[in-house]
Amino acid sequence: MKIQRAGIFFFLILVVAFSSCEPNNPFDTGPPYDFEGNLAKDSLLIVDYLDTAQVDSLYRIHDPSGVVIIVQEEGAGSRPVNGNVVYADYTGSLMSDGTVFDTSVESVAMANDLHVEGDEYRPIRFLLGGGTVISGWSVSFRRLRPGSKARLVIPSPYGYQNVDRDRIPANSVLIFDVDFLGIE
């Protein structure tokens, strides 16, 4: 009888212990990001944008990744490779409505109510392939020569994916007007 009571008591302790545990795995962040599905959806939006956008260009590069580079002025010299430091001025906007969300140019920041007193507005400097910028930039700058001016159309899988950023909604297609100043 004592063994039976001890077994029941042990069973109740186990039930209470397991029922009081956190039911959610803290590492379970939801369903995995649908890279291919979002890329397919964004590709259709980009085709519509390219059909209607009034963008002067010399030519367009449709990278196999889905990133589109609209070259407006051709630069000269070698294209950068992983390990090169890239310098560029940029203005980023949402393809959906043209809202400017970031820039390295102070006058553009002021015109779009993005100006922050004390911020230094200067060209961005990043290591190509170093993981410090969105992957769409790495794809794009590998296809440009220093001195180029271009518009980068970056599908969400190569941007911020399904993460809401300060002024950028999740799964946004991004537009960057860039002035590729040089490499070292």
CSV table of C-alpha atoms in Angstrom, one decimal:
chain,number,residue,atom,x,y,z
A,1,MET,CA,0.0,0.0,0.0
A,2,LYS,CA,2.8,2.4,0.9
A,3,ILE,CA,4.5,1.6,-2.5
A,4,GLN,CA,1.2,2.3,-4.3
A,5,ARG,CA,0.8,5.7,-2.5
A,6,ALA,CA,4.4,6.6,-3.2
A,7,GLY,CA,3.8,5.8,-6.9
A,8,ILE,CA,0.7,7.9,-7.0
A,9,PHE,CA,2.5,10.7,-5.1
A,10,PHE,CA,5.4,10.5,-7.5
A,11,PHE,CA,3.1,10.5,-10.5
A,12,LEU,CA,1.2,13.7,-9.2
A,13,ILE,CA,4.6,15.4,-8.7
A,14,LEU,CA,5.5,14.7,-12.3
A,15,VAL,CA,2.2,15.9,-13.6
A,16,VAL,CA,2.5,19.2,-11.6
A,17,ALA,CA,6.1,19.6,-12.7
A,18,PHE,CA,5.4,19.1,-16.4
A,19,SER,CA,2.2,21.2,-16.4
A,20,SER,CA,3.9,24.1,-14.7
A,21,CYS,CA,6.7,24.2,-17.3
A,22,GLU,CA,6.8,26.9,-20.0
A,23,PRO,CA,4.7,25.5,-22.8
A,24,ASN,CA,6.6,27.4,-25.5
A,25,ASN,CA,10.2,26.7,-26.5
A,26,PRO,CA,12.0,30.1,-26.2
A,27,PHE,CA,14.0,29.2,-29.3
A,28,ASP,CA,10.8,28.7,-31.3
A,29,THR,CA,10.4,32.0,-33.2
A,30,GLY,CA,7.5,30.8,-35.3
A,31,PRO,CA,7.5,29.3,-38.8
A,32,PRO,CA,10.7,29.6,-40.8
A,33,TYR,CA,11.1,32.5,-43.1
A,34,ASP,CA,9.7,31.7,-46.6
A,35,PHE,CA,12.6,32.9,-48.6
A,36,GLU,CA,11.5,31.5,-52.0
A,37,GLY,CA,7.8,32.4,-51.4
A,38,ASN,CA,8.7,36.0,-50.6
A,39,LEU,CA,11.1,36.2,-53.5
A,40,ALA,CA,8.4,35.0,-55.9
A,41,LYS,CA,5.9,37.6,-54.5
A,42,ASP,CA,8.4,40.4,-54.6
A,43,SER,CA,9.6,39.5,-58.1
A,44,LEU,CA,6.0,40.2,-59.4
A,45,LEU,CA,5.9,43.5,-57.6
A,46,ILE,CA,9.3,44.4,-59.0
A,47,VAL,CA,8.2,43.6,-62.6
A,48,ASP,CA,5.2,46.0,-62.1
A,49,TYR,CA,7.5,48.7,-60.7
A,50,LEU,CA,10.0,48.4,-63.6
A,51,ASP,CA,7.1,48.6,-66.1
A,52,THR,CA,5.8,51.9,-64.7
A,53,ALA,CA,8.8,53.5,-63.0
A,54,GLN,CA,10.2,56.6,-64.8
A,55,VAL,CA,13.9,55.9,-64.3
A,56,ASP,CA,16.5,57.1,-66.7
A,57,SER,CA,19.1,54.4,-67.2
A,58,LEU,CA,21.9,53.3,-69.4
A,59,TYR,CA,21.0,49.6,-68.8
A,60,ARG,CA,19.5,47.3,-66.2
A,61,ILE,CA,21.1,44.3,-64.7
A,62,HIS,CA,18.7,41.5,-63.6
A,63,ASP,CA,20.9,39.5,-61.2
A,64,PRO,CA,19.9,35.8,-60.8
A,65,SER,CA,19.2,36.6,-57.1
A,66,GLY,CA,16.3,38.8,-58.0
A,67,VAL,CA,18.0,42.0,-57.3
A,68,VAL,CA,17.8,44.6,-60.1
A,69,ILE,CA,20.5,47.2,-60.7
A,70,ILE,CA,19.5,50.1,-62.8
A,71,VAL,CA,22.7,51.8,-64.0
A,72,GLN,CA,22.2,55.5,-64.5
A,73,GLU,CA,25.9,56.5,-64.9
A,74,GLU,CA,28.6,54.1,-65.7
A,75,GLY,CA,31.8,54.2,-63.6
A,76,ALA,CA,35.2,53.0,-64.5
A,77,GLY,CA,37.7,50.5,-63.2
A,78,SER,CA,37.4,47.2,-61.6
A,79,ARG,CA,34.3,45.9,-59.9
A,80,PRO,CA,34.8,45.3,-56.2
A,81,VAL,CA,35.2,41.8,-54.8
A,82,ASN,CA,34.8,40.4,-51.3
A,83,GLY,CA,37.3,42.1,-49.0
A,84,ASN,CA,37.2,45.5,-50.7
A,85,VAL,CA,36.1,48.5,-48.7
A,86,VAL,CA,33.2,50.3,-50.6
A,87,TYR,CA,32.3,54.0,-50.2
A,88,ALA,CA,28.9,55.2,-51.4
A,89,ASP,CA,26.3,57.9,-50.8
A,90,TYR,CA,22.8,56.5,-50.7
A,91,THR,CA,19.1,57.3,-50.2
A,92,GLY,CA,16.8,54.4,-49.3
A,93,SER,CA,13.1,54.3,-49.9
A,94,LEU,CA,10.2,51.9,-49.9
A,95,MET,CA,9.2,50.7,-53.3
A,96,SER,CA,5.5,50.5,-52.2
A,97,ASP,CA,5.0,54.2,-51.6
A,98,GLY,CA,8.4,56.0,-52.1
A,99,THR,CA,8.8,56.9,-48.5
A,100,VAL,CA,12.5,57.7,-47.8
A,101,PHE,CA,13.6,55.8,-44.7
A,102,ASP,CA,17.4,56.5,-44.6
A,103,THR,CA,20.1,58.5,-46.4
A,104,SER,CA,23.8,59.5,-46.1
A,105,VAL,CA,23.0,62.9,-47.6
A,106,GLU,CA,22.1,65.7,-45.1
A,107,SER,CA,19.9,67.7,-47.5
A,108,VAL,CA,17.9,64.6,-48.3
A,109,ALA,CA,17.5,63.9,-44.6
A,110,MET,CA,16.2,67.4,-44.0
A,111,ALA,CA,13.8,67.3,-46.9
A,112,ASN,CA,12.3,64.0,-45.7
A,113,ASP,CA,12.1,64.8,-41.9
A,114,LEU,CA,14.8,62.4,-41.1
A,115,HIS,CA,17.4,64.9,-40.0
A,116,VAL,CA,18.9,64.3,-36.6
A,117,GLU,CA,20.9,67.2,-35.1
A,118,GLY,CA,24.4,66.0,-34.4
A,119,ASP,CA,24.4,63.1,-36.8
A,120,GLU,CA,27.2,63.0,-39.3
A,121,TYR,CA,26.0,62.7,-42.8
A,122,ARG,CA,28.8,61.2,-44.8
A,123,PRO,CA,29.2,58.3,-47.3
A,124,ILE,CA,28.8,54.8,-45.9
A,125,ARG,CA,31.9,52.7,-45.7
A,126,PHE,CA,31.5,48.9,-45.6
A,127,LEU,CA,33.5,45.8,-46.2
A,128,LEU,CA,32.1,43.9,-49.2
A,129,GLY,CA,31.1,40.4,-48.1
A,130,GLY,CA,31.6,41.4,-44.4
A,131,GLY,CA,28.0,41.0,-43.4
A,132,THR,CA,27.6,44.6,-42.2
A,133,VAL,CA,25.1,45.6,-44.9
A,134,ILE,CA,22.0,43.9,-46.2
A,135,SER,CA,22.9,41.1,-48.7
A,136,GLY,CA,21.2,43.0,-51.6
A,137,TRP,CA,23.9,45.6,-51.3
A,138,SER,CA,26.7,43.0,-51.6
A,139,VAL,CA,25.0,41.5,-54.7
A,140,SER,CA,24.5,45.0,-56.2
A,141,PHE,CA,27.9,46.5,-55.6
A,142,ARG,CA,29.7,43.5,-57.1
A,143,ARG,CA,28.0,44.4,-60.4
A,144,LEU,CA,29.0,48.1,-60.4
A,145,ARG,CA,32.2,50.0,-61.1
A,146,PRO,CA,33.4,52.8,-58.9
A,147,GLY,CA,31.9,56.1,-60.1
A,148,SER,CA,28.6,54.5,-61.1
A,149,LYS,CA,25.3,56.0,-60.1
A,150,ALA,CA,22.5,53.4,-59.9
A,151,ARG,CA,19.1,52.5,-58.5
A,152,LEU,CA,19.1,49.2,-56.6
A,153,VAL,CA,15.8,47.3,-56.4
A,154,ILE,CA,16.1,44.8,-53.6
A,155,PRO,CA,13.5,42.1,-52.8
A,156,SER,CA,12.8,41.6,-49.1
A,157,PRO,CA,14.7,38.3,-48.8
A,158,TYR,CA,17.9,40.3,-49.7
A,159,GLY,CA,16.8,43.2,-47.4
A,160,TYR,CA,15.4,42.9,-43.9
A,161,GLN,CA,13.1,39.9,-44.6
A,162,ASN,CA,10.2,39.7,-42.2
A,163,VAL,CA,11.7,42.0,-39.5
A,164,ASP,CA,10.1,45.4,-38.8
A,165,ARG,CA,12.8,48.1,-38.8
A,166,ASP,CA,12.3,51.7,-37.6
A,167,ARG,CA,10.7,53.0,-40.8
A,168,ILE,CA,10.7,49.8,-42.8
A,169,PRO,CA,7.8,47.4,-42.6
A,170,ALA,CA,8.5,43.7,-42.7
A,171,ASN,CA,8.8,42.1,-46.1
A,172,SER,CA,9.4,45.4,-47.9
A,173,VAL,CA,11.0,45.7,-51.3
A,174,LEU,CA,13.7,48.4,-51.0
A,175,ILE,CA,15.0,51.0,-53.4
A,176,PHE,CA,18.4,52.6,-53.0
A,177,ASP,CA,19.7,55.4,-55.1
A,178,VAL,CA,23.5,55.1,-54.8
A,179,ASP,CA,26.5,57.1,-55.8
A,180,PHE,CA,29.4,54.6,-55.8
A,181,LEU,CA,32.3,56.8,-54.7
A,182,GLY,CA,35.1,54.2,-54.7
A,183,ILE,CA,36.9,51.2,-53.3
A,184,GLU,CA,40.1,50.5,-51.4
